[in-house]
PDB file of C-alpha atoms in Angstrom:
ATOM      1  CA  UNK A   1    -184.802 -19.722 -52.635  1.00 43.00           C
ATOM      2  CA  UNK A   2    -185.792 -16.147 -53.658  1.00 41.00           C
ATOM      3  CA  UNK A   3    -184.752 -13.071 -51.048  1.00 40.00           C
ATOM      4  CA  UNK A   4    -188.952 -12.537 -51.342  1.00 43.00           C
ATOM      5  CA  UNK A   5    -189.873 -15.973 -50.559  1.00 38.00           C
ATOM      6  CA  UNK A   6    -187.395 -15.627 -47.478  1.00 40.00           C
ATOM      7  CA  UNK A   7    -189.132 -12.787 -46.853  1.00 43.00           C
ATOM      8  CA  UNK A   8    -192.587 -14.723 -46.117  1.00 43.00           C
ATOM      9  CA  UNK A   9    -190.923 -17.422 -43.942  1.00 42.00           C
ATOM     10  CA  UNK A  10    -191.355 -16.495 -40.329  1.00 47.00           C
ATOM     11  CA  UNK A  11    -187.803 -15.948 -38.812  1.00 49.00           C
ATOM     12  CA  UNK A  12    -188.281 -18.653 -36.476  1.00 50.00           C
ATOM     13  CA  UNK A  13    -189.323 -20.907 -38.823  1.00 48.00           C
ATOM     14  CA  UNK A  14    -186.091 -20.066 -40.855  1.00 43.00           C
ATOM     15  CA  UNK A  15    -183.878 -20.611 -38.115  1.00 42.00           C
ATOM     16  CA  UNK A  16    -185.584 -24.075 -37.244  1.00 47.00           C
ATOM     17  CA  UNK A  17    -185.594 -24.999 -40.981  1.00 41.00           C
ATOM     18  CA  UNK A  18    -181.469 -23.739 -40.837  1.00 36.00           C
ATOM     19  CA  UNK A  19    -180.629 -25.986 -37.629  1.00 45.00           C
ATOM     20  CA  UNK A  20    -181.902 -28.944 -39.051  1.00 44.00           C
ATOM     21  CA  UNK A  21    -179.953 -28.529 -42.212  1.00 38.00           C
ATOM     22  CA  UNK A  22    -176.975 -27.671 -39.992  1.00 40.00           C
ATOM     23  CA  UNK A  23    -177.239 -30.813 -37.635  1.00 45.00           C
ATOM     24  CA  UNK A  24    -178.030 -33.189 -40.675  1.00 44.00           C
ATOM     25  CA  UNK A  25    -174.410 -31.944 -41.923  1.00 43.00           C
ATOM     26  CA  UNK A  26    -172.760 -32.680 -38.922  1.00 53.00           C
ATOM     27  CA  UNK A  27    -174.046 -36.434 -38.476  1.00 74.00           C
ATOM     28  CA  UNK A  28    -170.765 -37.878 -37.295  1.00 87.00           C
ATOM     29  CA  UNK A  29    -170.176 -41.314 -38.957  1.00 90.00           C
ATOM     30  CA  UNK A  30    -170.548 -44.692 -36.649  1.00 90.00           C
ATOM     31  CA  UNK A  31    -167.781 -45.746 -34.651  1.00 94.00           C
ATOM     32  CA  UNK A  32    -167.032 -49.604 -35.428  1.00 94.00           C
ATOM     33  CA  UNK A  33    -164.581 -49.837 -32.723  1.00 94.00           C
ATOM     34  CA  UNK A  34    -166.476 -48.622 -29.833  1.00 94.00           C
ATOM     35  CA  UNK A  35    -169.699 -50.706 -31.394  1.00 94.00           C
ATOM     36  CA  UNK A  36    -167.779 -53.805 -31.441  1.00 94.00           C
ATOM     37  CA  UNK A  37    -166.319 -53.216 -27.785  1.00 92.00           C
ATOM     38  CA  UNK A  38    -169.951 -52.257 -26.809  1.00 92.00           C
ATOM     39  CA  UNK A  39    -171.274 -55.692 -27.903  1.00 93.00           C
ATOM     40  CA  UNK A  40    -168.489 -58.128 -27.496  1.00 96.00           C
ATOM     41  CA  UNK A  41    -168.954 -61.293 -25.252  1.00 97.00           C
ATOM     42  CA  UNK A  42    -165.439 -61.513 -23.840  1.00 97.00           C
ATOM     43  CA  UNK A  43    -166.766 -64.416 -21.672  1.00 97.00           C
ATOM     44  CA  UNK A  44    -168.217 -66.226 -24.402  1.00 97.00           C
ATOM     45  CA  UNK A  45    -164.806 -65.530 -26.887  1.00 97.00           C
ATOM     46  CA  UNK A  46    -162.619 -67.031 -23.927  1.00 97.00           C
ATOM     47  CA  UNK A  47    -164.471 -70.714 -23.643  1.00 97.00           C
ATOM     48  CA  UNK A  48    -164.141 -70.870 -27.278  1.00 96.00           C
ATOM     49  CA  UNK A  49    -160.760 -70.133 -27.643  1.00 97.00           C
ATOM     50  CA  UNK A  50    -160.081 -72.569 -24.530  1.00 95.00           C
ATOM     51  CA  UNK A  51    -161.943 -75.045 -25.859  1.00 94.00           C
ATOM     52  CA  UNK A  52    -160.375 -74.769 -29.175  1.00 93.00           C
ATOM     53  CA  UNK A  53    -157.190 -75.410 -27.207  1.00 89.00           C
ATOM     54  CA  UNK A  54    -157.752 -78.407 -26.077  1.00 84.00           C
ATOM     55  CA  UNK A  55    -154.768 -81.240 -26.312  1.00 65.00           C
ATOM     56  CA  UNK A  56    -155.746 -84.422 -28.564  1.00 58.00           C
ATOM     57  CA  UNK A  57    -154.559 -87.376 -28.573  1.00 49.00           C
ATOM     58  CA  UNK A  58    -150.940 -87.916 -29.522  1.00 58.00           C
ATOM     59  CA  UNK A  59    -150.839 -84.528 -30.030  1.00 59.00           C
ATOM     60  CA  UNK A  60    -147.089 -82.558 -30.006  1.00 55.00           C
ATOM     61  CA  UNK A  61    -147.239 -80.194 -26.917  1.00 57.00           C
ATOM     62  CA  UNK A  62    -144.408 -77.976 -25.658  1.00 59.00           C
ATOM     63  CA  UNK A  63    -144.582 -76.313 -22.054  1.00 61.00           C
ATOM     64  CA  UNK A  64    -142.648 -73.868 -21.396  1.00 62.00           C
ATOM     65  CA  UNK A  65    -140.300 -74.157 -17.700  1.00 64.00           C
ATOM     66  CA  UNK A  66    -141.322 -70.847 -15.606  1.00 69.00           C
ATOM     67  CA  UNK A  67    -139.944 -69.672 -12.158  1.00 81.00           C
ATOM     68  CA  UNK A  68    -141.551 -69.505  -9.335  1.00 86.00           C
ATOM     69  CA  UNK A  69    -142.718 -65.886  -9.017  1.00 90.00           C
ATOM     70  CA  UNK A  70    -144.603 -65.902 -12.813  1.00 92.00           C
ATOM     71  CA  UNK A  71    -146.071 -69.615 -11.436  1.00 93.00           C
ATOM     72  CA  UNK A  72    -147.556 -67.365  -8.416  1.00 95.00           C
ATOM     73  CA  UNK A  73    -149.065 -64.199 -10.783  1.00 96.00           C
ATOM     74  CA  UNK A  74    -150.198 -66.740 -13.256  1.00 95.00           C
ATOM     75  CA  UNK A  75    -152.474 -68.079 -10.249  1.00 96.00           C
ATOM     76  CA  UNK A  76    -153.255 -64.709  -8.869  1.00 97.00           C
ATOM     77  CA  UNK A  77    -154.640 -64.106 -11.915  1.00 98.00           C
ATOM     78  CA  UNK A  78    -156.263 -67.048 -12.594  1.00 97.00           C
ATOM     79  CA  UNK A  79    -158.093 -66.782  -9.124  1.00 98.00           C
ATOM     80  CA  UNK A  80    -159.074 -62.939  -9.954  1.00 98.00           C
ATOM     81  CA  UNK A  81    -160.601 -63.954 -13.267  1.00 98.00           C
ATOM     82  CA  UNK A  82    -162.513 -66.440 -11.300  1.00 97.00           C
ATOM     83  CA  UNK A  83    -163.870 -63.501  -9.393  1.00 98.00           C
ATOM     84  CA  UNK A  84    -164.324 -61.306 -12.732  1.00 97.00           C
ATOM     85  CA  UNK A  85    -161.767 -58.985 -11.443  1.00 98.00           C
ATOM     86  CA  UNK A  86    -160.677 -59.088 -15.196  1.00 98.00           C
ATOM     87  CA  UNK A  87    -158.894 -55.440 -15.194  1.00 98.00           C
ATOM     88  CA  UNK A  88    -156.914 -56.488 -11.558  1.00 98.00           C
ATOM     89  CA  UNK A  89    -156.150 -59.908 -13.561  1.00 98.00           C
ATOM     90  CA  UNK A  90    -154.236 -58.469 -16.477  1.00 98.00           C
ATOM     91  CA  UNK A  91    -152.432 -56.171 -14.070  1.00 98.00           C
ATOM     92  CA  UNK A  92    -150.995 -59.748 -12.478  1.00 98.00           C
ATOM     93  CA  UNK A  93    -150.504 -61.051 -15.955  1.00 98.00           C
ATOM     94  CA  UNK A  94    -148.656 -57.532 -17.053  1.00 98.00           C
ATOM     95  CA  UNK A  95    -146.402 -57.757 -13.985  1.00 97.00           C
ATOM     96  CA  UNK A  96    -145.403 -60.931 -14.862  1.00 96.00           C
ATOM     97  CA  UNK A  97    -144.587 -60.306 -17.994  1.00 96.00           C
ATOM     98  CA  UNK A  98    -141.853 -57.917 -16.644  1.00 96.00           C
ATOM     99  CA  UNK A  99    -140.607 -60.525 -15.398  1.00 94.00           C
ATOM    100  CA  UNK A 100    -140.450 -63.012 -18.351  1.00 93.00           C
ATOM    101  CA  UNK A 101    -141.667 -60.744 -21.519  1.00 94.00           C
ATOM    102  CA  UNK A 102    -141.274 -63.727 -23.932  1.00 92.00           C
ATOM    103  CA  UNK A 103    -142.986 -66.069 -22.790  1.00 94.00           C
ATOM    104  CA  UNK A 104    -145.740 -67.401 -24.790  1.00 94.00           C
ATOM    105  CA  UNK A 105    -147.788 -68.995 -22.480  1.00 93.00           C
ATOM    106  CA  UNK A 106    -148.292 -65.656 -20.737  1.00 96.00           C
ATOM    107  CA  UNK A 107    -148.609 -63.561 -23.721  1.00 97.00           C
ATOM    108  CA  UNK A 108    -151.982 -65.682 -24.477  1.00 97.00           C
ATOM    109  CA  UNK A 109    -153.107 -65.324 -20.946  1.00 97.00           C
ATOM    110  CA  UNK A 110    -153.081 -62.028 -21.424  1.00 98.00           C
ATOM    111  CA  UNK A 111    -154.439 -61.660 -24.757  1.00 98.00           C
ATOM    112  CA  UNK A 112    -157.319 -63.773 -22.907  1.00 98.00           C
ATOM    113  CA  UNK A 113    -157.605 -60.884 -20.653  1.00 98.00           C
ATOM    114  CA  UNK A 114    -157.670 -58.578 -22.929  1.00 98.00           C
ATOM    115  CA  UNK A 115    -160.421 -60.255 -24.530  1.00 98.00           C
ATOM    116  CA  UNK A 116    -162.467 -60.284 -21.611  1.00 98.00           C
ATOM    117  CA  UNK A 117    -161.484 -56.498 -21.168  1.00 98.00           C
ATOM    118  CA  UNK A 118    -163.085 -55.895 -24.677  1.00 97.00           C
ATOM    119  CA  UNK A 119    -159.883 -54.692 -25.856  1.00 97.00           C
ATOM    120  CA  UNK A 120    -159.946 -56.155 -29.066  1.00 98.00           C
ATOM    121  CA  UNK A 121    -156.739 -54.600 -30.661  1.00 97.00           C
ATOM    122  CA  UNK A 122    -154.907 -55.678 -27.716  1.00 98.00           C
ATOM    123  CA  UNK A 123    -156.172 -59.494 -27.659  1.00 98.00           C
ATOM    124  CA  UNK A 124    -155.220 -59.571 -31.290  1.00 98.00           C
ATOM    125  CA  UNK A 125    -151.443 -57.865 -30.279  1.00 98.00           C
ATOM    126  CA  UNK A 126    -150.389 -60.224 -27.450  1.00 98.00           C
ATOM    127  CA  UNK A 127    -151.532 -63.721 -29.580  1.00 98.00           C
ATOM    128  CA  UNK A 128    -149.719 -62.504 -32.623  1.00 98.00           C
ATOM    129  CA  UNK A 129    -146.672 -61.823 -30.405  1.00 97.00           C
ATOM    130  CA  UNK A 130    -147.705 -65.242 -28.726  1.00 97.00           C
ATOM    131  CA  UNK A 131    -147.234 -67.317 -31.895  1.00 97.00           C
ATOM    132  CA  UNK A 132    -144.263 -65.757 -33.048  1.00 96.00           C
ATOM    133  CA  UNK A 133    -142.213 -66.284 -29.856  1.00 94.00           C
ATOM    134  CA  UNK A 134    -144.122 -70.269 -29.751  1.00 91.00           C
ATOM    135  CA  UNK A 135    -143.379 -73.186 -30.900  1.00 88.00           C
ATOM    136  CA  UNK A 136    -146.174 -72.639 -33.643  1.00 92.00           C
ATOM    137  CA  UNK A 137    -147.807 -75.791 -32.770  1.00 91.00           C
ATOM    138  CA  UNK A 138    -150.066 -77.927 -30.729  1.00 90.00           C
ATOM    139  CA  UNK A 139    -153.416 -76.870 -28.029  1.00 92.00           C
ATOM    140  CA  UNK A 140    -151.597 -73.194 -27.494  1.00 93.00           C
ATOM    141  CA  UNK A 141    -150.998 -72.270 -30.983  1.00 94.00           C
ATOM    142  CA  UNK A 142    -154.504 -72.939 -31.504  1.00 95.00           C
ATOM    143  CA  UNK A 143    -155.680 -70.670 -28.875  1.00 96.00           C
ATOM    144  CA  UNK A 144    -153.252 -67.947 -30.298  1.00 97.00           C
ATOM    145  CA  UNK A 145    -155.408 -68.438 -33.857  1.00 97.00           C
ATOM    146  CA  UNK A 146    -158.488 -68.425 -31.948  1.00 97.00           C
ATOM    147  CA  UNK A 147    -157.854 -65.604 -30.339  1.00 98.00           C
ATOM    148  CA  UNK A 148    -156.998 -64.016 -32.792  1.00 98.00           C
ATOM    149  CA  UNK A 149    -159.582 -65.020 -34.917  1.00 98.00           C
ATOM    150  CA  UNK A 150    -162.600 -64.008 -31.821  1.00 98.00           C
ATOM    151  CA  UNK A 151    -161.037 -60.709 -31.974  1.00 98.00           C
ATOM    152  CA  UNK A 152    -161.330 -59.893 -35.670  1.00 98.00           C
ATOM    153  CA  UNK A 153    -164.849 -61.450 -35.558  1.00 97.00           C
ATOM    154  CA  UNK A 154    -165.578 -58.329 -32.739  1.00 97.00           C
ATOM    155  CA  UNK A 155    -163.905 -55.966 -35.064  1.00 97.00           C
ATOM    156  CA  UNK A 156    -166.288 -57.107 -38.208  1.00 97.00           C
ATOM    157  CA  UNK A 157    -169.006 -57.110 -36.288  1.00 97.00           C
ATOM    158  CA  UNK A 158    -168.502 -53.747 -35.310  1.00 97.00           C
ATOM    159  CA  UNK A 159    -168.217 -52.352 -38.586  1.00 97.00           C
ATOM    160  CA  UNK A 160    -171.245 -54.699 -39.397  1.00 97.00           C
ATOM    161  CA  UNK A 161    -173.086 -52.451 -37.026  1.00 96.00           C
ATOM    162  CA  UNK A 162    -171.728 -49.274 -37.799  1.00 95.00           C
ATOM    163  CA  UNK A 163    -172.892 -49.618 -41.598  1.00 95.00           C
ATOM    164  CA  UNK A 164    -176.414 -50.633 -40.067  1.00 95.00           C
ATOM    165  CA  UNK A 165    -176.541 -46.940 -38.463  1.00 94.00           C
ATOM    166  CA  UNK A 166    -174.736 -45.515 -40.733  1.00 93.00           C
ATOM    167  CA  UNK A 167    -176.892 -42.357 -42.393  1.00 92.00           C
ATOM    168  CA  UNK A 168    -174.974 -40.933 -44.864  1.00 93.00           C
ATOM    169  CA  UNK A 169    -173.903 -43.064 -47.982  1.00 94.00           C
ATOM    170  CA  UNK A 170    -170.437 -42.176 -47.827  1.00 94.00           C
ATOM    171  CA  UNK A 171    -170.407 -43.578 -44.203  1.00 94.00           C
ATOM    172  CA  UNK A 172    -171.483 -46.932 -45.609  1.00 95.00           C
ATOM    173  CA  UNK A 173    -169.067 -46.637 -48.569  1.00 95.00           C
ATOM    174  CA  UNK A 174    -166.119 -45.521 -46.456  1.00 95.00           C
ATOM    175  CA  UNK A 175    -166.607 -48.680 -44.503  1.00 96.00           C
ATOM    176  CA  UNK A 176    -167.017 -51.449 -47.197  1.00 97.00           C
ATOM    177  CA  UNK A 177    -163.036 -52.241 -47.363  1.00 97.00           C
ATOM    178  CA  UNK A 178    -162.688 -52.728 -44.034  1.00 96.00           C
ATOM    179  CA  UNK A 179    -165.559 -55.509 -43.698  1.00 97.00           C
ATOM    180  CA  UNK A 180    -163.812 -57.087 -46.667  1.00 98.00           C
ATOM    181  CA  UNK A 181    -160.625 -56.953 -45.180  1.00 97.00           C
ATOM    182  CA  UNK A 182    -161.347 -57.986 -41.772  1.00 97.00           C
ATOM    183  CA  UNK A 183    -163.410 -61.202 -43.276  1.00 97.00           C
ATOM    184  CA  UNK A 184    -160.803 -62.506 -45.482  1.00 98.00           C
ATOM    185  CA  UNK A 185    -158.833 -61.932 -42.068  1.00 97.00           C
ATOM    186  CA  UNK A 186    -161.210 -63.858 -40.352  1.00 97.00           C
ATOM    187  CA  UNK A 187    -161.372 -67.054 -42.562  1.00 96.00           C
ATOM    188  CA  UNK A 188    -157.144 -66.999 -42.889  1.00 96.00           C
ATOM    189  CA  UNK A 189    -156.970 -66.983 -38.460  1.00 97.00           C
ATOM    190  CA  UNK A 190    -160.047 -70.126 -38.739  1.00 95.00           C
ATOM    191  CA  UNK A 191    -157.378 -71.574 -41.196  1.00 94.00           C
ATOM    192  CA  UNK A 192    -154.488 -71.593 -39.409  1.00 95.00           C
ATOM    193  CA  UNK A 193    -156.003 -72.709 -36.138  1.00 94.00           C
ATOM    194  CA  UNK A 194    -156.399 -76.757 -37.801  1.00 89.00           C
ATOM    195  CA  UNK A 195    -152.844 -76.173 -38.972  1.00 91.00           C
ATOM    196  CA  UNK A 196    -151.657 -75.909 -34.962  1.00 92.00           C
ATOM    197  CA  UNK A 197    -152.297 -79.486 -34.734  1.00 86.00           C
ATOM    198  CA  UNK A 198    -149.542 -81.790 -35.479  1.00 77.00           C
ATOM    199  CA  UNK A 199    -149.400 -85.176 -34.047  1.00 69.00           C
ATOM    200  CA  UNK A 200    -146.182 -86.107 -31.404  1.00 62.00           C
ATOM    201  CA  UNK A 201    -143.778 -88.496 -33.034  1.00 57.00           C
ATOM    202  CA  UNK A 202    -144.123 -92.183 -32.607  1.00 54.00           C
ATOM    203  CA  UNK A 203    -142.743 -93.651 -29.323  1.00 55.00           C
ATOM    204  CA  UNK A 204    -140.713 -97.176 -30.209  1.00 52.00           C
TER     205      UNK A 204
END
């Protein structure tokens, strides 16, 4: 634009016409993890990934032995999630797992919590550490996959939703390996929950 054409813009025009320019530069890209946390159905994720646990028949199941103080939390918690205290019910969950930091069982109750805290990272973190401290098999290895699997399902659907709103197209671009990533992620946790299931040895 010409210093004469300037010239014959009214100054507030100018400056109206320069702060729109100015806030269209500054769009700030979506956020796909607060999205996902914003939407997520932690209630919803938890059946499913209890249901998926669910012992068949014949199936090899392990139970861990646990003393009598992580037996109480373990209820405490229980009874607070019945309640929907979810945030009071990981606390019981975390302070038993001072007390036995290994121990899968617990782990996945608290990745549960987590998921029903919207804390997707975290639900992912304690079933990972869940299964690799396991015995890699049977109804809780399949919730560790399922959790695992709800969580990265949040996650994509938060970047789903972020590349809906996003208004700039190197937003959109900047966020196209991450939806691939997290869906190949996705299908590989839906894989390995079948592979939990492996039937008990024959009794004679």
């Amino acid at each position: 634009m010409s210093r004469n054409l300037l010239r014959a813009v009214p100054r507030g025009a100018t400056l109206v016409a320069l702060s729109a320019l100015a806030a269209a530069c500054s769009v700030a890209p979506p956020q796909p993890g607060a999205l996902a946390e914003a939407s997520f159905n932690g209630e919803a994720a938890v059946a499913a990934v209890r249901a998926a646990g669910g012992a068949a028949a014949r199936e090899l199941d392990v139970q861990p032995i646990r003393d009598a103080q992580v037996e109480d939390l373990r209820q405490q918690a229980a009874q607070l999630e019945r309640a929907r205290k979810y945030a009071e019910a990981a606390a019981a969950l975390d302070q038993a797992l001072q007390l036995n930091p290994s121990d899968p069982a617990l782990l996945q109750e608290r990745a549960e919590a987590a998921l029903l805290l919207h804390r997707l990272d975290d639900a992912e973190r304690y079933a990972q550490q869940a299964f690799d401290g396991g015995s890699q098999v049977g109804p809780l290895c399949r919730r560790h996959w399922a959790t695992i699997a709800r969580a990265r399902q949040g996650k994509l659907d938060g970047v789903n939703a972020a590349m809906k709103l996003a208004q700039r197209q190197e937003h959109y671009d900047a966020l196209l390996p991450q939806r691939t990533q997290l869906t190949q992620a996705g299908k590989q946790a839906q894989a390995r929950i079948d592979a939990c299931t492996v039937a008990a040895p024959p009794r004679y």
